[in-house]
Amino acid sequence: MTALHDLTIAEAAPLLKAKKLSPVELTASYLSRIEAFDGQLNAYIRVLPEQAMAAARKAEGEIMKGGYKGPLHGVPIGLKDIYNTKGIATTGHSALYKDHVPEEDATTTRLLAEAGTILLGKLSTWEFAIGGTSFDLPWPPAKNPWNLAHDPAGSSSGSGAAIAAGLAMGSMGTDTGGSIRGPAAWCGISGLKPTYGLVSRRGILPLSFSLDHGGPMCWTSEDCALMMEVLAQHDPLDPGSADVAKPDFAGSLQKDVKGLRIGVIRHFFESDAETDPEIKAGIEAALVTFRELGCEVVDVTLSPLSAYGDAATLISRSEAFAFHEETLKATPELYGELARQRIMMGAFVRACDYVNALRERGRLIAEIATVFESVDVLICPTMPGVAPKLGDLGNMMSRSRPSFTRVFNLTGSPALSVCSGFSAAGLPLNMQIVGRPFQDDLVLRVGSAFEKATAFRDLRPAPWVQQALAAE
Amino acid sequence: MTSDLTLLTIREASTLIAERKLSPVELTKACIARTQALDATLITYVAFTPELALEAAEAAEVEIGTSGPRGPMHGIPVGLKDIYDTAGVATTAHSNLLKSRVPTEDAFTVTKLRESGAVITGKLGTFEFAIGGPSFDLFTPPARNPWDPARTTGGSSSGSGAAVAAGMVLGATGSDTGGSIRSPSSLCGLAGIKPTYGLLSRRGILPLSQSLDHAGPMCWTVEDAALMLQAMAGHDPLDPACADVAVPDFTEKLDETVKGKTIGVIRHFHETDHQAAPPVLAAIEQAIAVYTSLGCVIKAVTLPPLMDFAAVGLIIMSSEAFAIHEADQRATPELYGEIARDRISMGGLLTGADYVQALRRRQELCAAVAEAMIGVDVLLTAGSPFPAQPIDKVPKWLMYQKPSITMPFNVTGLPALALCAGYEPGTGLPVAIQLVGHPFAETTVFQLGHAYEQATQWRATRPALLAA
Amino acid sequence: MSETISTEAFQVLLDRAGISVKPEHMDEMRSAYMLLQAMRERVRKPRGYDAEPAHIFAPAGR
């Protein structure tokens, strides 16, 4: 019998529905794991044991009375601590917002609660989703469960760490330049940046209005799809929210991927950015798997990677600075060093540069739409390497290694990171699957098919965690 | 008799053409003659193309003779502001930078006008790149006001304003980014509309500021403006800002009563925020009286301060304009006139955060205006705070020093019509009111403008220059 | 910010923007910039973080 914390949402849901597993038991299991291990991982800023148990009892009562709401009912989750939770501090992992207690739930918070999830707590993040792995904040940064000396990536660092270490069954992150997919990559889990506008941004501390996306981070793509079923709702109070028919996530998972055309953006990782050989090997092996599944694989060409990065930087820095400039000027000391420096850069972006970045964005969106006329999904790496030492992101973020993830914040395309294997050092390898706008269900179907055709989801991280458990 | 043809409205001319009582060729010849008589004084054209016009007029005549007119614009002489791309004819934005630029394709709205059968007479003068004027350092001098050639037409659709007021054409296209249709319409005694943002395609029109630019018609009467707008409208999937909305019949309600319509007067705009000259204030009060006598309900409305709209508009406009021109200004600044160069340069001093903050304020202003317009059919204020100034006394930084009374409706994207509301005693210079409607409610705006026009006699007066 | 920007500081802004201004236009440009500065302050006011820019973008297909 699989340990409770190793169950996926897809595995737990039928057990919960059949009343073979109690939400109370499940929640208690997670809470004791958090208590035992989070001190070493720092995935959580704030754990909510009483609230979680109360919610679990409520869910149990509902299910017992025949009021089963769906696959998320009774599922314990964590929320990145930039999702507003009514009455519970939402800090952005910053001294500035230490006592910021929202009066309203974020739309996502509310939707997940209504679906019957159990909120275990608020997860670690880079300060205001931008400040990197910082050691000068009121709470320590999260660590990588595969190797505690290594970085989980960010900014949804706590979400990545919590899922990988079995400290939550599902979680929410946000992604402005790669902040869901990066931690998904380095923590060896599945993370989806949905199409821009598919998931409401209302009640999420903004980093960059036109690049921010909220999305699920889970052990499998299938679990992400189950969460998206609940998350993808039009929100008229979010000006960026798309009023489109919800993709059929559940239905799409049932279909196979035979005949799908996969476009490999080869120049991204063979010339545009230095990429570790093990990452490349993981991609090549994945392509073999996809061919075996009946997919067509071809190479495609987009603009050079740096074109996307430049435009995205100008846009995100300007928007972030516009949002923070008042407080940055009034109380700079309440910001950590990295967040302050990164946000301040926005002061130097000229308006015409921002406008030109928007114009470039339009061109790049039109270009990728053309590429999607001949393929159904695109593939490239998520990150150019595996998780480096904690905080050692200097080399990773340098200009010789422009980002694979920001491309799809700029175009708004749905982009999923999945685990594509393990390095010789035992760290997860990564791959990114990208689709047309609002074809998030197809992207998740491809990710899920890959996960089911390979054995990577069978290996959980940190044998030290299991050994510690066995020792109890 | 020939010169009287140029004083026909589009409505009158199209009726006569449909009845085969007026030859499109004769009409075009009359406009050509008028142009030849007055263009040296008024300097309206950058590129006058009478031969092409006559060709088009002859083709129109043949077709009308066989199968009747395509519509009210068939055979009507129309001029194009020289930022509208015309295939095979130089489109220069009145700048030395683009003096030899010959597009290979018509602008979308130009194609629409040609399809309606309109006779294109040539390319009309404009402030350089729709921002730099009145300028004396371009390759031709600035257009002059037919009501007093020592005065400016207003801008930036300067040549368009002069050409229509002088009877050189029956209609002209303009563009409006902060008031560039409504200002010359006001100062030249015309009816000019900046439609709802996204109603008309901007494709093929040299941009000044993409999120504030609007195309639109300038004519002698409100009805004519409706007819010309009809011909220009249509969804363009290649203009990302073009709305995919059904185009109504803009003339549908022209003869319906306006009794019971509610008019919201934005008093603070023209009384305090940018205090208008006495003849303008008097004209507004008189217009209110006219609407009251027509059975309208008059209401006072309060919007955010005019300066807020001006700040948002100028920051957005300057940022976007500088983004467009930065490379050329750096490479060949000498090919720009002084006013365009300096006004555009200001955009380089703004930061990305300035632009983003202006966009956030823009959302708030849109919401505030929408709120104020609940229960109101149109807003009313001045078309211009003052009549035409002497052409050599237009302050270069006027838009910075005093808030524009037209810019709020570029910022909010609402349809805004300027129409003649009388003439200044003594100078005889036109003054104008401005009517602003709900999004895509041009039909109602035209209805209320037409009712006012019909209840007043202003359209009977033409510039003295035309009688000479 | 009510004092006029100094010539030196203004020159820095011009250099950053890559703009050259004729000496005889310097004063009027500086004055115009001060008016622009006032506008920059006008568009800033306390606002909640749900105050979004007007251009919030739509990926193709929306």
mmCIF file of C-alpha atoms in Angstrom, chain A residues 84 195-196 201 205-206 209-210 239-242 319 323 325 350 354 361 365 410 437, chain C residues 16-18 44-53 55-62:
data_model
loop_
_atom_site.group_PDB
_atom_site.id
_atom_site.type_symbol
_atom_site.label_atom_id
_atom_site.label_comp_id
_atom_site.label_asym_id
_atom_site.label_seq_id
_atom_site.Cartn_x
_atom_site.Cartn_y
_atom_site.Cartn_z
ATOM 1 C CA ASN A 84 -4.658 36.134 -0.629
ATOM 2 C CA THR A 195 -2.690 30.238 -21.045
ATOM 3 C CA TYR A 196 -2.703 33.876 -19.942
ATOM 4 C CA ARG A 201 -5.149 36.647 -11.146
ATOM 5 C CA LEU A 205 0.065 39.930 -5.274
ATOM 6 C CA PRO A 206 1.076 41.136 -8.717
ATOM 7 C CA PHE A 209 0.322 42.499 -14.678
ATOM 8 C CA SER A 210 0.657 41.379 -18.257
ATOM 9 C CA PRO A 239 -9.367 42.472 -16.465
ATOM 10 C CA GLY A 240 -7.079 39.899 -18.022
ATOM 11 C CA SER A 241 -9.443 36.985 -17.533
ATOM 12 C CA ALA A 242 -10.458 35.295 -20.763
ATOM 13 C CA GLU A 319 5.390 46.882 -14.409
ATOM 14 C CA PHE A 323 3.712 48.582 -8.590
ATOM 15 C CA GLU A 325 7.892 52.345 -6.445
ATOM 16 C CA ARG A 350 12.416 54.162 -20.730
ATOM 17 C CA TYR A 354 8.478 49.427 -22.811
ATOM 18 C CA ARG A 361 5.659 41.029 -28.202
ATOM 19 C CA ILE A 365 2.933 36.188 -30.791
ATOM 20 C CA LEU A 410 5.548 36.628 -23.392
ATOM 21 C CA PRO A 437 -3.546 29.402 -26.488
ATOM 22 C CA ARG C 16 19.888 58.661 -21.582
ATOM 23 C CA ALA C 17 17.164 59.256 -24.115
ATOM 24 C CA GLY C 18 19.687 59.865 -26.881
ATOM 25 C CA ARG C 44 0.528 58.383 -9.554
ATOM 26 C CA LYS C 45 -1.806 58.150 -6.601
ATOM 27 C CA PRO C 46 -2.408 55.563 -3.948
ATOM 28 C CA ARG C 47 -4.153 52.682 -5.580
ATOM 29 C CA GLY C 48 -4.768 49.068 -4.712
ATOM 30 C CA TYR C 49 -2.744 46.440 -6.423
ATOM 31 C CA ASP C 50 -5.815 45.346 -8.313
ATOM 32 C CA ALA C 51 -5.525 48.601 -10.305
ATOM 33 C CA GLU C 52 -4.505 47.177 -13.654
ATOM 34 C CA PRO C 53 -3.116 48.881 -16.770
ATOM 35 C CA HIS C 55 -3.686 47.323 -22.125
ATOM 36 C CA ILE C 56 -3.905 43.994 -20.330
ATOM 37 C CA PHE C 57 -3.108 41.699 -23.105
ATOM 38 C CA ALA C 58 -4.978 38.960 -24.853
ATOM 39 C CA PRO C 59 -3.168 35.975 -26.301
ATOM 40 C CA ALA C 60 -4.371 35.087 -29.778
ATOM 41 C CA GLY C 61 -7.682 33.301 -29.733
ATOM 42 C CA ARG C 62 -9.331 35.212 -26.942
#
